[in-house]
Every structure is written in C-alpha cells, then in structure tokens.
Coordinates of C-alpha atoms and ligand atoms in Angstrom, one line a residue:
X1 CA 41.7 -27.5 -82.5
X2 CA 42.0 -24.9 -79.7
X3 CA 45.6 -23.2 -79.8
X4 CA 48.3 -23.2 -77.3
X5 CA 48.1 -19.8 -76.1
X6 CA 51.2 -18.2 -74.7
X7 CA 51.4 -14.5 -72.9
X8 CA 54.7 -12.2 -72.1
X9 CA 53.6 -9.3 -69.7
X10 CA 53.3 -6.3 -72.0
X11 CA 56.1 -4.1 -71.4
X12 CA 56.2 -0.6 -70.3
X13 CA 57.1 2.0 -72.6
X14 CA 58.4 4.1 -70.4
X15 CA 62.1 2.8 -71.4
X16 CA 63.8 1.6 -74.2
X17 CA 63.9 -2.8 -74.1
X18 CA 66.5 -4.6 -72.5
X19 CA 67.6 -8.0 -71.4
X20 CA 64.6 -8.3 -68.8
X21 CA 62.3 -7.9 -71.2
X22 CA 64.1 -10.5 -73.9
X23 CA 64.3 -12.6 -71.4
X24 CA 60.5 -13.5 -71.0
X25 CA 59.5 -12.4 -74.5
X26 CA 62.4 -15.1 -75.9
X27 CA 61.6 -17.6 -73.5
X28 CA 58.0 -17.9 -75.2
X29 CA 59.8 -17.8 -78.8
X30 CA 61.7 -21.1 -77.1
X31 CA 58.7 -22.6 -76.0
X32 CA 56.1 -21.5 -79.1
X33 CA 59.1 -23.2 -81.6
X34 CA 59.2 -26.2 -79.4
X35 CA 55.4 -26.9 -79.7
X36 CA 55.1 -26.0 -83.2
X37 CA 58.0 -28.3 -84.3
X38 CA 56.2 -31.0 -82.4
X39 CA 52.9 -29.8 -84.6
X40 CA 51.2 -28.0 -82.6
X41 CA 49.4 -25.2 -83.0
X42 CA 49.9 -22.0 -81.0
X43 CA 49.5 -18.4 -80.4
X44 CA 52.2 -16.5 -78.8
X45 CA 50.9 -12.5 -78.3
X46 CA 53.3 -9.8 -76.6
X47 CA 52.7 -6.3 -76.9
X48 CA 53.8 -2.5 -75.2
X49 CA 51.8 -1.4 -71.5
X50 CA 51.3 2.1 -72.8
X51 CA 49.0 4.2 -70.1
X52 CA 49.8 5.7 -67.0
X53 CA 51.6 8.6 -65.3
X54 CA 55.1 7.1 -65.9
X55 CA 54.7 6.8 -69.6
X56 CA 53.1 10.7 -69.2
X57 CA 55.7 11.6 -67.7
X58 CA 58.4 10.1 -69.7
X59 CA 57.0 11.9 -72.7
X60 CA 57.1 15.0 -71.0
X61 CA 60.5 15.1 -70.5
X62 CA 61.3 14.1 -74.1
X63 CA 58.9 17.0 -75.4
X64 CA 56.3 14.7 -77.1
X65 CA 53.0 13.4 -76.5
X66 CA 52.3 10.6 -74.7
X67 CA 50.9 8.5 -77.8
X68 CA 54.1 9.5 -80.2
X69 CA 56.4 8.8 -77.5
X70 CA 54.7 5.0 -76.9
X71 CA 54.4 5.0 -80.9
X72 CA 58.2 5.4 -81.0
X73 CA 59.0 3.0 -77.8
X74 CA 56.9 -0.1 -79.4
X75 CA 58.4 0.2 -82.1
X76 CA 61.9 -0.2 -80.7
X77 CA 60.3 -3.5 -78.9
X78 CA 58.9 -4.5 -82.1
X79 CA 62.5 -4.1 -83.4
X80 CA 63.9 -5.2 -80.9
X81 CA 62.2 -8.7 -81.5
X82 CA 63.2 -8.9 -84.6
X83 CA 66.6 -8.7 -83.9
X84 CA 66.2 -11.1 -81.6
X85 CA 64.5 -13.6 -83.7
X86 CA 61.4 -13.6 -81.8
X87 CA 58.2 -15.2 -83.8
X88 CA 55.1 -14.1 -82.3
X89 CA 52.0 -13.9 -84.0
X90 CA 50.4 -10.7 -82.0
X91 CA 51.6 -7.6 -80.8
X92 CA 49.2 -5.6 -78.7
X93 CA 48.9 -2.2 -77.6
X94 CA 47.0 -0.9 -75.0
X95 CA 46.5 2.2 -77.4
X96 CA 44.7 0.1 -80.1
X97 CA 41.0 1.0 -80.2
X98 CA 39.6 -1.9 -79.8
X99 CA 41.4 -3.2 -76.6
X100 CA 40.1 0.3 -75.1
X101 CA 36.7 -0.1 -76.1
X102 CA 36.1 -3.7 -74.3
X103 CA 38.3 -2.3 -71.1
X104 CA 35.7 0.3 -70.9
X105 CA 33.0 -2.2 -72.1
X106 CA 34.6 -4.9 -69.5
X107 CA 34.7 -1.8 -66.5
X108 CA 31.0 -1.2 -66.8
X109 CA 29.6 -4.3 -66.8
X110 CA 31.8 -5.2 -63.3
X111 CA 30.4 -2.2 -62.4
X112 CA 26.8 -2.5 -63.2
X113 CA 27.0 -6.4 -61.3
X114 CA 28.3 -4.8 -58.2
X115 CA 32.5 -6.3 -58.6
X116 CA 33.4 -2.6 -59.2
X117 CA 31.7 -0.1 -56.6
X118 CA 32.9 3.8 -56.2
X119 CA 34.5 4.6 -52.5
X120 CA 37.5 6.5 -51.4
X121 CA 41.1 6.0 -51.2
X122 CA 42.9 6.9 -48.0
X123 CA 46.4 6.0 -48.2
X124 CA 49.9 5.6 -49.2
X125 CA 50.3 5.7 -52.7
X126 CA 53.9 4.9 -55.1
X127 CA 53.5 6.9 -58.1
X128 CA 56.8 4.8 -59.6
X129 CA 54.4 1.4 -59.1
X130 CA 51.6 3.4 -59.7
X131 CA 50.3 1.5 -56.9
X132 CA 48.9 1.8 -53.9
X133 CA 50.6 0.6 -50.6
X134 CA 49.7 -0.8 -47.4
X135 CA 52.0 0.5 -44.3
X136 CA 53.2 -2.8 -43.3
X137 CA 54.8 -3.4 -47.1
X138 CA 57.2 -0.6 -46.8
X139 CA 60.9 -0.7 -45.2
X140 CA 62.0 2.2 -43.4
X141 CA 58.9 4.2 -44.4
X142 CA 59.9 3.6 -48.1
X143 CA 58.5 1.8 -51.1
X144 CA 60.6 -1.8 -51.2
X145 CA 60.7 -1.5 -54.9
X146 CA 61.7 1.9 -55.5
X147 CA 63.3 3.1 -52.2
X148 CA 61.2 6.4 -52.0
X149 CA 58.5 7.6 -49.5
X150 CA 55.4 7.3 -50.9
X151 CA 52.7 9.9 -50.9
X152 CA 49.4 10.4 -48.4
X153 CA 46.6 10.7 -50.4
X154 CA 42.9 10.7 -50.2
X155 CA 40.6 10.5 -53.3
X156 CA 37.8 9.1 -54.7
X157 CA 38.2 6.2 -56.4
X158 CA 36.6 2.8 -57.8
X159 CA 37.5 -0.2 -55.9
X160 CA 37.4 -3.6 -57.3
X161 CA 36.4 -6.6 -54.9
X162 CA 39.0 -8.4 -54.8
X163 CA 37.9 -9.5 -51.6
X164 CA 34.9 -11.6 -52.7
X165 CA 37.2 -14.0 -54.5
X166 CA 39.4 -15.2 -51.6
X167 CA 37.6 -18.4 -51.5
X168 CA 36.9 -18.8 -54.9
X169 CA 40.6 -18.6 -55.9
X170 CA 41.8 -20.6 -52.9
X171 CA 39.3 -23.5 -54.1
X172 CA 40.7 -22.8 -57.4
X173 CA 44.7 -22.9 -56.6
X174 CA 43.4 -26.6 -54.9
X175 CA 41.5 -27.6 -57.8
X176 CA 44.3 -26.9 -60.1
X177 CA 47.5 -27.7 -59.0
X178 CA 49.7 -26.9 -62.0
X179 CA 48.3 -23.6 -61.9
X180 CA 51.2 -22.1 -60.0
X181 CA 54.3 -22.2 -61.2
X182 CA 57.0 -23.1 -60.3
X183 CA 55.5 -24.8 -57.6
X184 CA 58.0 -23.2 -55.3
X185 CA 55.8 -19.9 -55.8
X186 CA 52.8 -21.4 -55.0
X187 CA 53.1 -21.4 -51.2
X188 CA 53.8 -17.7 -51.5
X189 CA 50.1 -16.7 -52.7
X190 CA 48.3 -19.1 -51.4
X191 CA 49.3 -17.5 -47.7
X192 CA 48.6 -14.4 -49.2
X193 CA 45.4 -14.8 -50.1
X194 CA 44.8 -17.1 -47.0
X195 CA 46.0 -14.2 -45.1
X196 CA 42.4 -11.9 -46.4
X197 CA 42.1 -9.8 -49.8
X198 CA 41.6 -6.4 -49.4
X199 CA 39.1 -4.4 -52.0
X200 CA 41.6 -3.1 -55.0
X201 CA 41.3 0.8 -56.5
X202 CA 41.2 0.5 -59.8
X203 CA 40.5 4.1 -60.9
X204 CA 42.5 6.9 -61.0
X205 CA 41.6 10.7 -60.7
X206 CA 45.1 12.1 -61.4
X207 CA 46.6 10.3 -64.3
X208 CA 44.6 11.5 -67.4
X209 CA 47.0 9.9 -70.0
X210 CA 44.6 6.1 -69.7
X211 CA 41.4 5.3 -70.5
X212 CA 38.5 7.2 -68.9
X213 CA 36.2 5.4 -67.4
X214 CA 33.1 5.3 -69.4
X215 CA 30.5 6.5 -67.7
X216 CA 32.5 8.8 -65.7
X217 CA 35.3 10.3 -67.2
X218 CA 36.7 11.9 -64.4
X219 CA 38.1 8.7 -63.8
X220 CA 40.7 6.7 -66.1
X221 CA 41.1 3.5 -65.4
X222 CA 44.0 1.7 -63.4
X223 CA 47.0 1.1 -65.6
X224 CA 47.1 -3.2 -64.3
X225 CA 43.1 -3.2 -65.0
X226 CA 43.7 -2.2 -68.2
X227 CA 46.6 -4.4 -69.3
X228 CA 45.9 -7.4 -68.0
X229 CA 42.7 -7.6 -70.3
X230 CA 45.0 -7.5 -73.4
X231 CA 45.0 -11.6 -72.9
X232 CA 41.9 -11.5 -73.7
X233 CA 41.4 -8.4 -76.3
X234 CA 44.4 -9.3 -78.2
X235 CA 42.9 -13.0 -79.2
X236 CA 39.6 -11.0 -80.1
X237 CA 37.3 -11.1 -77.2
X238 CA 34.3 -9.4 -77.3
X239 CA 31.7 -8.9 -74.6
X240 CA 28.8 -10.2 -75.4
X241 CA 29.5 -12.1 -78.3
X242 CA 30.5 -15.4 -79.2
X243 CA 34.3 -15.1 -81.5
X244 CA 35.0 -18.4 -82.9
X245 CA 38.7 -17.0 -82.5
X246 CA 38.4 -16.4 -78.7
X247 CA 37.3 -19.6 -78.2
X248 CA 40.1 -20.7 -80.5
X249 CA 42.7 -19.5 -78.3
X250 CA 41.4 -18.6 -74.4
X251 CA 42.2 -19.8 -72.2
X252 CA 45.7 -19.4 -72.2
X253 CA 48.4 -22.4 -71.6
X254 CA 51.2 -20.4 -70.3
X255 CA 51.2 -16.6 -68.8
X256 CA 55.0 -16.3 -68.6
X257 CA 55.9 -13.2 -65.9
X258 CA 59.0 -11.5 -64.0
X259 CA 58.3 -13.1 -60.2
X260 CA 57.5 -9.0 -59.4
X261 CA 54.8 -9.4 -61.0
X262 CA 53.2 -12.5 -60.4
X263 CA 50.6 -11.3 -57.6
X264 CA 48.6 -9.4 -60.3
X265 CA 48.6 -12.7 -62.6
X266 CA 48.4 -15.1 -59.6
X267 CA 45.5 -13.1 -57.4
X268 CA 44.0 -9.9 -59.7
X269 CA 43.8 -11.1 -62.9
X270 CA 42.1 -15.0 -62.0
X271 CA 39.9 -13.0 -60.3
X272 CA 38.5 -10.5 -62.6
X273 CA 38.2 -14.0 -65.3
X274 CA 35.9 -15.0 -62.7
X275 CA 34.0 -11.6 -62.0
X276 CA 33.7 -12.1 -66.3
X277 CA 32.4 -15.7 -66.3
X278 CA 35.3 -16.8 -68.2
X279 CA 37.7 -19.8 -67.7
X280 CA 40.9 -19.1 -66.0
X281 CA 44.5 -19.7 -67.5
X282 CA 46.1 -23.5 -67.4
X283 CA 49.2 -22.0 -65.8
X284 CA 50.5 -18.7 -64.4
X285 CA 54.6 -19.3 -64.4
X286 CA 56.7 -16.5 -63.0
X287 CA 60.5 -16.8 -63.7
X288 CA 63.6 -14.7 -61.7
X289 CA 65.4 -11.4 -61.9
X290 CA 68.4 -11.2 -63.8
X291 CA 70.8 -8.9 -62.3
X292 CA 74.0 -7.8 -63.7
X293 CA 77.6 -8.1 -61.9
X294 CA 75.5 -8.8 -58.9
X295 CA 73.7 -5.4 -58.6
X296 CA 70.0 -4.4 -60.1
X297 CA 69.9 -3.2 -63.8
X298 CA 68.6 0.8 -63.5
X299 CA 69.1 3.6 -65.2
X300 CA 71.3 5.2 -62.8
X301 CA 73.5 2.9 -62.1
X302 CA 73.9 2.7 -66.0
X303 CA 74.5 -0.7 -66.1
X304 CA 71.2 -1.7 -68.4
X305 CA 72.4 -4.8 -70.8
X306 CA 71.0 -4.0 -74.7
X307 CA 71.4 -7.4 -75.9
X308 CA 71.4 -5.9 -79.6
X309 CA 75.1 -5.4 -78.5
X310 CA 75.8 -8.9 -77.1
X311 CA 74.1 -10.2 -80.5
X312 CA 76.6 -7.9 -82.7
X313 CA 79.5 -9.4 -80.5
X314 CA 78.6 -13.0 -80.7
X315 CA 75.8 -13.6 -82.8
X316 CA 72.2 -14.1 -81.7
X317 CA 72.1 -17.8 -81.4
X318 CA 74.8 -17.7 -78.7
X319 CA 73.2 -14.8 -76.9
X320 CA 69.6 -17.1 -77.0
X321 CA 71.9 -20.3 -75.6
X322 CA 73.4 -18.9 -73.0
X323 CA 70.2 -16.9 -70.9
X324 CA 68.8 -20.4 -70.8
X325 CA 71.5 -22.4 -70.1
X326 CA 73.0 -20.2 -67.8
X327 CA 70.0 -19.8 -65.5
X328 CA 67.1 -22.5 -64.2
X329 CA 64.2 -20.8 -66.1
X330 CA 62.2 -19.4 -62.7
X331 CA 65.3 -18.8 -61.0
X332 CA 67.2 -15.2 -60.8
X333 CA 70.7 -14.9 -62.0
X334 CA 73.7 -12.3 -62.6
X335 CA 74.4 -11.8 -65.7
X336 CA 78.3 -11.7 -66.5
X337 CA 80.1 -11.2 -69.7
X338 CA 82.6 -13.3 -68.3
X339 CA 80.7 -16.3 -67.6
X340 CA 78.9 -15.9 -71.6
X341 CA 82.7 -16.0 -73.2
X342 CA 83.3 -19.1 -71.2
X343 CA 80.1 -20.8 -72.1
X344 CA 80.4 -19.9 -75.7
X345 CA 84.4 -21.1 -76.2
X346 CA 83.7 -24.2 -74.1
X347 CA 79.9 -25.4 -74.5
X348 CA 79.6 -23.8 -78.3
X349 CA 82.9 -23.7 -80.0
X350 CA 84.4 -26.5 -78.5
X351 CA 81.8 -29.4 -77.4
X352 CA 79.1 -28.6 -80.5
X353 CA 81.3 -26.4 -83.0
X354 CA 84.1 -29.2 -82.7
X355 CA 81.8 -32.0 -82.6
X356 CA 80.0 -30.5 -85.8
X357 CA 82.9 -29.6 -88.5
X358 CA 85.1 -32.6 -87.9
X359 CA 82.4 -34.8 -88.0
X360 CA 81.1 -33.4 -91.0
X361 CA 85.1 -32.9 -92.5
X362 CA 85.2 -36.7 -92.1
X363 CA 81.1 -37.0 -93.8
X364 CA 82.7 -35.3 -96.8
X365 CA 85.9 -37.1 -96.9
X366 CA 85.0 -40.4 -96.6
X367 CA 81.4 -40.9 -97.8
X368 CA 80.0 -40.2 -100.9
X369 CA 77.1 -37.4 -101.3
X370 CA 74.4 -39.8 -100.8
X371 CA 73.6 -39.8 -97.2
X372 CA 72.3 -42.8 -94.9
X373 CA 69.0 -44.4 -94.2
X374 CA 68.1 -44.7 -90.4
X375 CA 71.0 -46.8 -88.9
X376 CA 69.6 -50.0 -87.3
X377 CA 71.2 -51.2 -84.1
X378 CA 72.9 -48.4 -83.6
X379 CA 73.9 -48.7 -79.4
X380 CA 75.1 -45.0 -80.1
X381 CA 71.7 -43.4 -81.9
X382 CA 69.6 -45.5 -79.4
X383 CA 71.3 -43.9 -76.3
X384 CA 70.4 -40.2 -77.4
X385 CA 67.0 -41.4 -78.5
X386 CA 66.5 -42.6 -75.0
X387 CA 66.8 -39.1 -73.7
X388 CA 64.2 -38.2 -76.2
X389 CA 61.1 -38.2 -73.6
X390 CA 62.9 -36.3 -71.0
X391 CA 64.0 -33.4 -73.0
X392 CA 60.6 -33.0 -73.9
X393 CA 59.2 -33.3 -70.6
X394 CA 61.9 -30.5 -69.9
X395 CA 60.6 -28.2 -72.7
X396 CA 57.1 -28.8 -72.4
X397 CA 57.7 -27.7 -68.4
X398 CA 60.0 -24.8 -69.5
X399 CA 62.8 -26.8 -67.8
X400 CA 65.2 -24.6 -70.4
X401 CA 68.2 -25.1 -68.7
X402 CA 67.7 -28.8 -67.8
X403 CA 66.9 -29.6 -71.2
X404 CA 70.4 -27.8 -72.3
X405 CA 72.2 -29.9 -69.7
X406 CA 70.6 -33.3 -71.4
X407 CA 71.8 -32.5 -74.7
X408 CA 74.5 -31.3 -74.3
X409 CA 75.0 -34.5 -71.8
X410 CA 74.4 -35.9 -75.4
X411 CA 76.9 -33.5 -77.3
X412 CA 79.7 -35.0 -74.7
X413 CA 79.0 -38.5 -75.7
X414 CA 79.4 -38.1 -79.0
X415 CA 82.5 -36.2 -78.8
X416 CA 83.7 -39.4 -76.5
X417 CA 82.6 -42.1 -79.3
X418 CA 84.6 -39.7 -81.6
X419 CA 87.9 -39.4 -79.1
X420 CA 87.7 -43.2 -78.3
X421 CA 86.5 -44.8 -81.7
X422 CA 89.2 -42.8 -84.0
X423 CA 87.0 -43.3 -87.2
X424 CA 90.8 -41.7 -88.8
X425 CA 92.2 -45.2 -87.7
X426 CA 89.2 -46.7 -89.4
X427 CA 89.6 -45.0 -92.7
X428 CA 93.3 -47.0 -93.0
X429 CA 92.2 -50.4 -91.5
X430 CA 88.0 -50.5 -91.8
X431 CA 86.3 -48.5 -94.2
X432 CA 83.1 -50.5 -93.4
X433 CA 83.1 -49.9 -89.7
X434 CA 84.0 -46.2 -91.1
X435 CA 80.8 -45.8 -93.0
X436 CA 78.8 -47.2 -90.5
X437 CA 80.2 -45.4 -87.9
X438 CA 80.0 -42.2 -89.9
X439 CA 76.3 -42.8 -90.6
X440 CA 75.4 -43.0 -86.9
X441 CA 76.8 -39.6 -86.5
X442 CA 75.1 -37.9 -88.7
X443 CA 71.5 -39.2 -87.7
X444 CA 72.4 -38.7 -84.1
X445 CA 73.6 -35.2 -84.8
X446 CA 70.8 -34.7 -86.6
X447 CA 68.8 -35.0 -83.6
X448 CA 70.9 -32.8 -81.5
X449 CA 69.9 -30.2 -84.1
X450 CA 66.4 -30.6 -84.0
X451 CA 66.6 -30.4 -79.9
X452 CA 68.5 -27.4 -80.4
X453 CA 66.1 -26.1 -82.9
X454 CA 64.4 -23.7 -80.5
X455 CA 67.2 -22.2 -79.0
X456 CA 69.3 -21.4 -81.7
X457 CA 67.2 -21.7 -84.8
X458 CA 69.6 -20.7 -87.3
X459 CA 72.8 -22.8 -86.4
X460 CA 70.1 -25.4 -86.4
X461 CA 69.7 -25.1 -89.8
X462 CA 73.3 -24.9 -91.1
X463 CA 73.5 -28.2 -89.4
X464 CA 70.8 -29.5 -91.2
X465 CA 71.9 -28.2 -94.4
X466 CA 75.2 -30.1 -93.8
X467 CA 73.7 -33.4 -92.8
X468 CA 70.3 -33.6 -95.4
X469 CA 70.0 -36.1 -98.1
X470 CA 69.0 -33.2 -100.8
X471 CA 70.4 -29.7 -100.7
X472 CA 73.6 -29.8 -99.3
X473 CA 76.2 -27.0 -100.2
X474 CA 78.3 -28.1 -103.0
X475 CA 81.7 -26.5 -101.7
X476 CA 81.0 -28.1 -98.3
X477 CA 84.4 -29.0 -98.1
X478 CA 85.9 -27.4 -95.6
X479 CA 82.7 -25.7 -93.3
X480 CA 83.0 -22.5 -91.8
X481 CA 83.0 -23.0 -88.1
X482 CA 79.7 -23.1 -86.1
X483 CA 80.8 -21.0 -83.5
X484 CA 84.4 -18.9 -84.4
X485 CA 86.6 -19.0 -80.8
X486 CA 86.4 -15.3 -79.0
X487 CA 89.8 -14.1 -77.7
Ligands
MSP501 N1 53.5 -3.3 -67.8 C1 53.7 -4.2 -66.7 C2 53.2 -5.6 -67.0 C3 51.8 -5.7 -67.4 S1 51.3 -7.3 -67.9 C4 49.7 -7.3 -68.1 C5 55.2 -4.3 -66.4 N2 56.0 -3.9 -67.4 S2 57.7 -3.9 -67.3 O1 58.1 -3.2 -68.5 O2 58.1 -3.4 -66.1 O3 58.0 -5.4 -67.6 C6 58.2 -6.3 -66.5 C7 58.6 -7.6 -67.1 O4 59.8 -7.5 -67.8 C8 59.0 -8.6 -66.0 O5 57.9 -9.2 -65.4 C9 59.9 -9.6 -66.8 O6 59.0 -10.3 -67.6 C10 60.7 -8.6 -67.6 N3 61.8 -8.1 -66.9 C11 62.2 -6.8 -66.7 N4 63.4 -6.7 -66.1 C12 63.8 -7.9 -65.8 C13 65.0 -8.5 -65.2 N5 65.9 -7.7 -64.7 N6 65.1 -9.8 -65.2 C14 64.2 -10.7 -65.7 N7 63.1 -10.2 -66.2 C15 62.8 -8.9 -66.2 O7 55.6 -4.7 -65.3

C-alpha cells in the first residue's frame, strides 16, 4: 500500500531552530499521528538545507567549515525535534552523498534534454535570498524581504525553463483543484503564472560551498535546485531505476510550507517533476507567518521564540495545543505569552484539567476497579460521537484549529452535564443513575483523548491510563492534575 507522504521545507542551517520552524515540522507530527492512529501508513521526512553562501558565510564567522558548522546546526534541529516530540521517519541532508549524486545525476539529464541550457545572467541579485530579482519586485530600490539593495551583476549561468511549463502547470492547477492550498492561495499563482514565466538561473559561479555542477564544475548548483529534490532523494529515488520504495512513497500527500515559500513549491518544483517525467504532489499547502508581539522574529530585534523555553515553562503538550489552537493553520499570527497563559489556565487547566480529575476522583470513588462496557443509549456519548466525522474532516484538511474548537465544543458539554447533573447528589439519592452516569463519562472522555491524541500525545495517555479496563495506577486516588494552574 502506497504511503502517505508528508514534507516540511528543509530548514536552513544558517541559524539555530526556532518556533517558525516547529511550527511546520510539528504541524506534520499532528497530521502523521492523526493518520497513523486512523491506520494508516505514512512517511513524514524533514531535514537541514545546508548549501549556499549564507550557510558559508555563517561558518566563517563562527571559524569552522561549512560542513562542521551544518554538522553542528542539524543536529540542534534533530534535537530540537526531540524535544519537541516530533516522530518523523527521515531526516535529510542536503550533504548526504547520495542526495548529491542524483542532484548532479538529475542536473545533467535536464541538461542533456534541453530544460537546462547555459546563458548569462544580467541583473539584480539578493545574496540574503540568494535569489535573483526582477526590478518591479523591489520597494524603494530594496529587496521586500530583506530591506537591502541588491547587487548588479552579470555572469554566466545555467538557466532552467521554467518558461516552457506555463501551460502545462496552468492545465495542471485546473486539473487538480486540491492542489493549492488553502484555496485562498490559489488565485495568487495561478495570475502569476498566467502573467508569463520567465527562464530561472539555477547555477551559480560565486558560491562554491554547493554542489558543482557535474560536468562543469565552475558552476555549483542553485541552492532551491538542490533542495527541493530532497522529496524525492530522501524516499530513495534513483534515476533511472525502478525503487520499489520510491514508488512506495512518491508522490507526496502533503508538502507543508511557510506562505514565503510557496512559489518555489507551487511553480518551480511541479515543474521540474514534469521536466523528470514524474507525477506531481497531491497537494502543495502553505501555512502563515507567526510573528511575535506584532513585529517579525530576527536576530536583531532579538526577539526569536526558542520554544525549548516555553516547553520548560509549561510543558510540551501545552506548547503543541496552543500554536494550533491559537492560529487557523494557513493563517499568520502574533505570538503572545500572554495569550498562551490564558489559553492554558482557561482551555487546559480549567475546561480539560477540571473536567478530567473530578471526573476521575468520582470514577474512583464511587465505582469499583472494573470499568464499563460501551454505554448503550447514551444521549450524552452519542452527541460527541456525532462530531466524530467532522473532526476528522478537520484533521484530514489540516483544519488544526477548527478541529480544537469542536472538541473542546465537546469538553464544554461535558463539563455542563457534570455542573447540571450533580452525580454528588446522585451518590446520596441514586447510585444507579450514578453508575450509569459515571460510565458515560468515561467512554466519552475516552474519546476526547483519542481526538486529542495528536496534539498532546502524552496527556493523552495519562488519560487513558486513568480511564482503561487493565493497567490503571493503583494509588489513583487522588490524580495529579493534568495541567497545574500558572500564576
Ligand atoms: N531552505 C529553505 C527551504 C527549502 S525547502 C525545499 C528555507 N529554509 S528556512 O530555514 O528559511 O525555513 C523556512 C520555513 O520555516 C518556512 O517556510 C516555515 O515553514 C518555517 N518558518 C520560519 N519562520 C517562520 C515564522 N516566523 N512563522 C511560521 N513559519 C516559519 O526557506
């Protein structure tokens, strides 16, 4: 059975990770646990974007070489991930041999069937982007991205022809309508490419630290060339041979991107599947910008969120809950300390923490260790079971926050049965209704968990280590709260 594939971009080592980066990389963690808990089966591959004069340059001022400098860096992702709780199954590096030998591999045959031709470049050129610009994308004679004026230069160079493909990816972008996404973005290429693709360079003659082109090594080869192919290297391809693996996993299901960077998985990289003969993703999906107290995270501003700190503060399933819930998954946001300490005291201490020890409290006082069968007419369990197919719709779409909202929609219910049914009033006057009442509870809260699974995998767990038949704690008297309130 072929795997669900899912892609982060591969992160540039030029600095250490940070809550951009977890963003994406644990928005696939969300979406691969989803899947897998629904059976099935998927590959999720990140990796470290480690060429290019940045990264050279970066290493430079740190005294080291380039390939012990990105050694070091993806190792702090790596870390980083695990910190993080992050599952994936493949890390690629655009250092490992054999990625480098199909780019090469993948360079020369676009070259030898006429997609990759040698011409000059005469232009404006951001060594920040490492990209070249065209006069009518800067403001006030300055690159929009990095605010600085970006260099004349005139070299040779390879060009790729992007140009060819116009109509081919237009027809495609018809053809497949889920391909965009969200479908807000959608409009936004298609007018681009509607508006005529200029020819891309894809070489460069100044930045040795990349991979040289192969049959002339004057050349390296353009940091974006190079690192989109990991979604293909990493899952094994080969030119000109059949992997069973590749055809196990490509195409992918989901590319998931920053919405900077969504031209190069929208436009370049569809393109150069189709100068390979390959299929093209099922869907390229570009989510927002998180800023932080309303202004851009940057070194020099110094206001770059580590989330290994917000994690020591309130723990990592808190941290994974709120990006998602705070946030429409697509949409940008501010990130605010304020706003996470109110979301945590209301939507995790009080509406699931609460919810969670005094039902269980009232599990362990009043019923005995064996714990229900499926309650039958249960108005209560049906309700939440009803919102079954649209939280899945909702995580199968990468709907993160609107899934949230439903369960915890859910969550509120509950605690209004709870409020308005007093099952302590019961346990003087009706210990029947009690035990009944009790036993809905803990099958519906064991759904809650299992929706909540993906989020916050390990207060998932304690949940269901609370409410199983076998293997509950034996001094599960009094539980330690889910989520201890923050002053
Ligand atoms: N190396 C390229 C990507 C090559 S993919 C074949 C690159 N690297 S990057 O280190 O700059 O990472 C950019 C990505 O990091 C964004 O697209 C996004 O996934 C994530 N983010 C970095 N900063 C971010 C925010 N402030 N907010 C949200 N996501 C951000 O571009």
């Amino acid at each position: 059975m072929k795997k669900y594939y899912i892609t982060t971009p591969l992160y540039y080592v030029n600095y250490k990770p940070h809550i951009g980066h977890a963003y994406t990389t644990l928005a696939a963690d969300v979406l691969a646990r989803h899947l897998k808990a629904k059976g099935e089966s998927v590959f999720f591959q990140t990796g470290t974007d480690e060429h290019g004069g940045n990264i050279e340059k970066a290493a430079q001022a740190n005294n080291v070489s380039p390939k012990k400098w990105a050694d070091d860096i993806s190792q702090e992702f790596k870390q980083m991930w695990k910190t993080l709780g992050i599952e994936y199954d493949y890390f690629i590096r655009t250092t490992d041999e054999n990625h480098k030998i199909q780019v090469q591999a993948i360079f020369e045959k676009m070259l030898a069937q006429g997609d990759i031709y040698l011409g000059n470049y005469k232009g404006l050129y951001c060594s920040s982007c490492e990209n070249f610009l065209d006069k009518s994308e800067l403001i006030e004679g300055k690159c929009p991205v990095h605010k600085k004026e970006p260099e004349e230069i005139n070299e040779e160079s390879y060009f790729f022809k992007l140009s060819k493909y116009e109509k081919p990816l237009l027809k495609y972008y018809s053809d497949n309508p889920g391909f965009l996404a969200p479908e807000y973005r959608a409009n936004e290429i298609i007018r681009f490419v509607e508006g005529g693709l200029n020819d891309i360079s894809v070489s460069r003659t100044k930045v040795s630290w990349g991979i040289p082109v192969k049959s002339n090594p004057n050349h390296t080869i353009y940091v974006w060339i190079d690192a989109l192919t990991n979604y293909i290297t990493g899952p094994g391809f080969e030119l000109g041979k059949e992997s069973e693996k590749f055809k196990d996993i490509w195409p992918a299901d989901m590319h998931l991107m920053g919405k900077e960077i969504y031209r190069f998985h929208a436009v370049i990289w569809p393109a150069m599947l189709m100068s390979l003969g390959l299929p093209l993703p099922k869907k390229v999906y570009a989510h927002g910008w998180w800023t932080v107290e309303g202004e851009k995270m940057s070194k020099s501003r110094g206001n770059i969120i580590d989330p290994r700190e917000l994690v020591a503060e309130y723990g990592l399933d808190p941290f994974r809950y709120f990006i998602f819930r705070e946030v429409p998954f697509g949409q940008d946001g501010d990130f605010s300390k304020e706003a996470f300490k109110r979301r945590y005291n209301g939507e995790l201490a009080n509406d699931l923490g609460n919810l969670f020890s005094r039902t269980v409290n009232m599990i362990n006082k009043y019923l005995d260790s064996s714990m229900p069968e499926k309650p039958e007419n249960s108005v209560l369990f049906s309700k939440l079971v009803e919102t079954k197919k649209d939280i899945e719709k909702d995580m199968d779409s990468v709907q993160f926050s609107s899934a949230l909202d439903r369960i915890w929609k859910n969550i509120s219910l509950l605690n209004r049965e709870v409020d308005t049914r007093k099952p302590w009033e019961m346990a003087k006057t009706d210990k029947e209704a009690l035990k009944k009442f009790l036993h809905e509870m803990v099958w519906c809260l064991r759904l809650i968990s299992s929706w909540i699974s993906p989020f916050m995998p390990s207060t998932a767990a304690k949940m269901q280590m609370h409410l199983s038949v076998s293997g509950r704690p034996e001094e599960n008297k009094k539980i330690e709260p889910l989520f201890p309130r923050k002053q």
